[in-house]
Coordinates of N, CA, C and O in Angstrom, one line a residue:
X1 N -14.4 6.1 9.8 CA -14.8 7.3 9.1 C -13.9 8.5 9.6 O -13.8 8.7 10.8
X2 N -13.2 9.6 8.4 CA -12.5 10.3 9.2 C -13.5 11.5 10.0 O -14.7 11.4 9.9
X3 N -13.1 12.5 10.7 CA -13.4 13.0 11.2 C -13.0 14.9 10.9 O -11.9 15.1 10.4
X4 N -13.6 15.9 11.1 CA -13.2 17.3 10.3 C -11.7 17.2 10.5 O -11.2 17.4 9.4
X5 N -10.7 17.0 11.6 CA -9.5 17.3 11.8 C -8.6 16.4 10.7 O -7.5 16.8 10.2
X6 N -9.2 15.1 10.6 CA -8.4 14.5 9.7 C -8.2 14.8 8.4 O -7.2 14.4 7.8
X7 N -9.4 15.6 8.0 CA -10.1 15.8 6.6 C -9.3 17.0 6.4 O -8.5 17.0 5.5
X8 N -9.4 17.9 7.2 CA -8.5 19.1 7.0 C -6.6 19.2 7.5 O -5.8 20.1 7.4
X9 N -6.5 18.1 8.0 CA -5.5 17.6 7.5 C -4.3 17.1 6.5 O -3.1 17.3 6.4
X10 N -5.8 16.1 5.7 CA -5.1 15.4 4.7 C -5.2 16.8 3.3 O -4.5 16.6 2.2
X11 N -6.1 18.1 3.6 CA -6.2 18.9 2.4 C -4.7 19.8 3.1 O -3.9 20.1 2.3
X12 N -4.5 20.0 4.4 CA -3.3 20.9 4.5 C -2.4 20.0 3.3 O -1.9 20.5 2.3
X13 N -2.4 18.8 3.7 CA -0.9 17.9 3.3 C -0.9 18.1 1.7 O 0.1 18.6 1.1
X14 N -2.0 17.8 1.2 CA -2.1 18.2 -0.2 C -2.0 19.4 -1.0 O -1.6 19.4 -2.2
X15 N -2.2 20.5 -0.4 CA -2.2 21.8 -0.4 C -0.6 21.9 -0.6 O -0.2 21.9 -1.7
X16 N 0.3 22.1 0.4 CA 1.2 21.9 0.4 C 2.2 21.1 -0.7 O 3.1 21.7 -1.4
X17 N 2.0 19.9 -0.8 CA 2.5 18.9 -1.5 C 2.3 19.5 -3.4 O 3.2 19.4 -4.3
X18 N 0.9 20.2 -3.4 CA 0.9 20.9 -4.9 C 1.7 21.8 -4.7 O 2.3 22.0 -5.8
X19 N 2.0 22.6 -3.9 CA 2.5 24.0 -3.9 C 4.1 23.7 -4.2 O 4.9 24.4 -4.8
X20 N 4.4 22.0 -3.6 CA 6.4 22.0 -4.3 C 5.8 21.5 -5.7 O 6.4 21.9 -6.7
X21 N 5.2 20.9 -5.8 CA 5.4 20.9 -7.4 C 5.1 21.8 -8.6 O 5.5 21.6 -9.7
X22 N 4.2 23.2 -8.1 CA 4.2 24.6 -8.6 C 5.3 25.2 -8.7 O 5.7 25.7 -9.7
X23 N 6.0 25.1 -7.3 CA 7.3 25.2 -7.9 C 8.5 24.7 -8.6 O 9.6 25.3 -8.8
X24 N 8.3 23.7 -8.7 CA 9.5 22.6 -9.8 C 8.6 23.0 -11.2 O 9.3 23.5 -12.1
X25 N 7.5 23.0 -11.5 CA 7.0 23.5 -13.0 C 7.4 24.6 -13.3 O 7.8 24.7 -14.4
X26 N 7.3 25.7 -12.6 CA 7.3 26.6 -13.0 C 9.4 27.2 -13.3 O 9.9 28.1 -13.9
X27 N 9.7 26.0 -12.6 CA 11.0 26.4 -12.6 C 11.8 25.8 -13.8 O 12.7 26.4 -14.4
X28 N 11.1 24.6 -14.1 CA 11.1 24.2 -15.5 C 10.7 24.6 -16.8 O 11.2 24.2 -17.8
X29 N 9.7 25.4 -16.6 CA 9.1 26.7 -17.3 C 8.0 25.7 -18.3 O 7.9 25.6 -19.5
X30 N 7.1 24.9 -17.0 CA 6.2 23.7 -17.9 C 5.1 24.4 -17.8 O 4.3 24.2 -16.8
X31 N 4.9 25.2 -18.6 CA 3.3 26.0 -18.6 C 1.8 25.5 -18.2 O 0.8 26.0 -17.6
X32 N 1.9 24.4 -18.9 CA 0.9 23.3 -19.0 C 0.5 22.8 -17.4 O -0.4 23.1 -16.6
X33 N 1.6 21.7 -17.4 CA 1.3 21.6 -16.1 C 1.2 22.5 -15.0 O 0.3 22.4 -14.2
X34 N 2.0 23.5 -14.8 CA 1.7 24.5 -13.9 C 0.2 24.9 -13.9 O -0.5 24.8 -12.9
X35 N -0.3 25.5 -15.1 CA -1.7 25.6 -14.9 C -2.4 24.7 -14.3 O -3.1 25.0 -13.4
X36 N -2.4 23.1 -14.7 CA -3.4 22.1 -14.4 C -3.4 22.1 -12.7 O -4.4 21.9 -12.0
X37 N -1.8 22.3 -12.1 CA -1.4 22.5 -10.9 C -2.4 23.4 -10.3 O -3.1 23.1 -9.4
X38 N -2.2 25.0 -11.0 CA -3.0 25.9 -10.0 C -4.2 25.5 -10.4 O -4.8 26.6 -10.3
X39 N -5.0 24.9 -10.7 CA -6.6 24.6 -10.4 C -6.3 23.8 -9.5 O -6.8 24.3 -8.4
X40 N -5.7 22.7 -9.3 CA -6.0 22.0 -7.6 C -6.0 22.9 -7.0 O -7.0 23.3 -6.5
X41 N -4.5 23.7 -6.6 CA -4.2 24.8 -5.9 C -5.4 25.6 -5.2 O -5.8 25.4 -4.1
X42 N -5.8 26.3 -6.2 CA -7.0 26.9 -5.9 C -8.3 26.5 -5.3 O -8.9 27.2 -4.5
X43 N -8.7 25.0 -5.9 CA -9.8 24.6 -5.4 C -9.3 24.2 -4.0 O -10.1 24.7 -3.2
X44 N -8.4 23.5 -3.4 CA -7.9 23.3 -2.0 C -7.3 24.6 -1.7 O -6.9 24.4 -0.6
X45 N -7.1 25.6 -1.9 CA -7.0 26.9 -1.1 C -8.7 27.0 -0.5 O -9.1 26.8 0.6
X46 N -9.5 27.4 -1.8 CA -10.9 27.7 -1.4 C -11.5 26.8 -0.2 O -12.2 27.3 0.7
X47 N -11.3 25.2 -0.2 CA -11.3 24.4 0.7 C -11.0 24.7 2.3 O -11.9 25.0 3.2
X48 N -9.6 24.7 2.3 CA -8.9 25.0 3.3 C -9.6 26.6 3.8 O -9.9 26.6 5.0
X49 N -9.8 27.5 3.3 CA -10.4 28.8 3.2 C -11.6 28.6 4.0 O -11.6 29.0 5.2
X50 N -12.9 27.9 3.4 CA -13.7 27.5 3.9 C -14.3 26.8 5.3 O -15.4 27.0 5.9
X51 N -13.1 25.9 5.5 CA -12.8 25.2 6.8 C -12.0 26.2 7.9 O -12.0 25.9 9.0
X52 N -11.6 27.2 7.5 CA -11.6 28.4 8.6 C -9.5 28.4 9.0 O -8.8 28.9 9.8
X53 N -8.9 27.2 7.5 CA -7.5 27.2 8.4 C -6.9 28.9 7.9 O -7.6 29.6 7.2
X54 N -6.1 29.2 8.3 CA -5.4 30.2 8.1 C -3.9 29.7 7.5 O -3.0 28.9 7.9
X55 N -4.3 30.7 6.0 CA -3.3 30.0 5.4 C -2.0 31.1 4.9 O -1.4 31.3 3.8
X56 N -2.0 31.6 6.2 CA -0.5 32.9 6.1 C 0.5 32.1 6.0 O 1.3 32.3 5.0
X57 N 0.7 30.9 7.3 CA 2.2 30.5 6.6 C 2.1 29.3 6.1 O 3.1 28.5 6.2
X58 N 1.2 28.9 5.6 CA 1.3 27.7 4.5 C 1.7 27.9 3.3 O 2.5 27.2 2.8
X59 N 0.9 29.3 2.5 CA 0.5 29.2 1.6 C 2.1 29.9 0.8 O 2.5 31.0 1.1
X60 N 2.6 29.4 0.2 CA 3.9 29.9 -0.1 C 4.0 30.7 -1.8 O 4.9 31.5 -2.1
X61 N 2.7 30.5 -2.8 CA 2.8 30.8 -4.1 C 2.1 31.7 -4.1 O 2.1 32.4 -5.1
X62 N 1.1 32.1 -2.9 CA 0.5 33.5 -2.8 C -0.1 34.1 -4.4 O 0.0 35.2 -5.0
X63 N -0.6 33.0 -4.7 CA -1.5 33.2 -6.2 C -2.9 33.1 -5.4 O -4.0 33.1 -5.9

């Protein structure tokens, strides 16, 4: 079973991992997906938020 560090881990990695493909949509100018993107975005920001990481230099779309 994981344990809090793993768990907040695997949401950094994710967190992250949406944030390059926010920016390849948005650079494509895919509206659609970009939106469906910033709801993960968001709900793993609030995640990560909640778990106490500090997300000054992760967070790169600063939405």
């Amino acid at each position: 079973m994981p344990n809090g560090l793993e768990i907040t881990k695997a949401a950094i990695d994710d967190f992250k991992e949406i944030q390059e493909y926010m920016v390849i949509a948005k650079e494509e100018n895919a509206d659609r997906t970009y939106a469906k993107l910033k709801r993960k975005y968001l709900a793993l920001k609030a995640i990560l938020q909640v778990a106490g990481v500090n997300l000054t230099d992760i967070d790169e779309i600063k939405e």
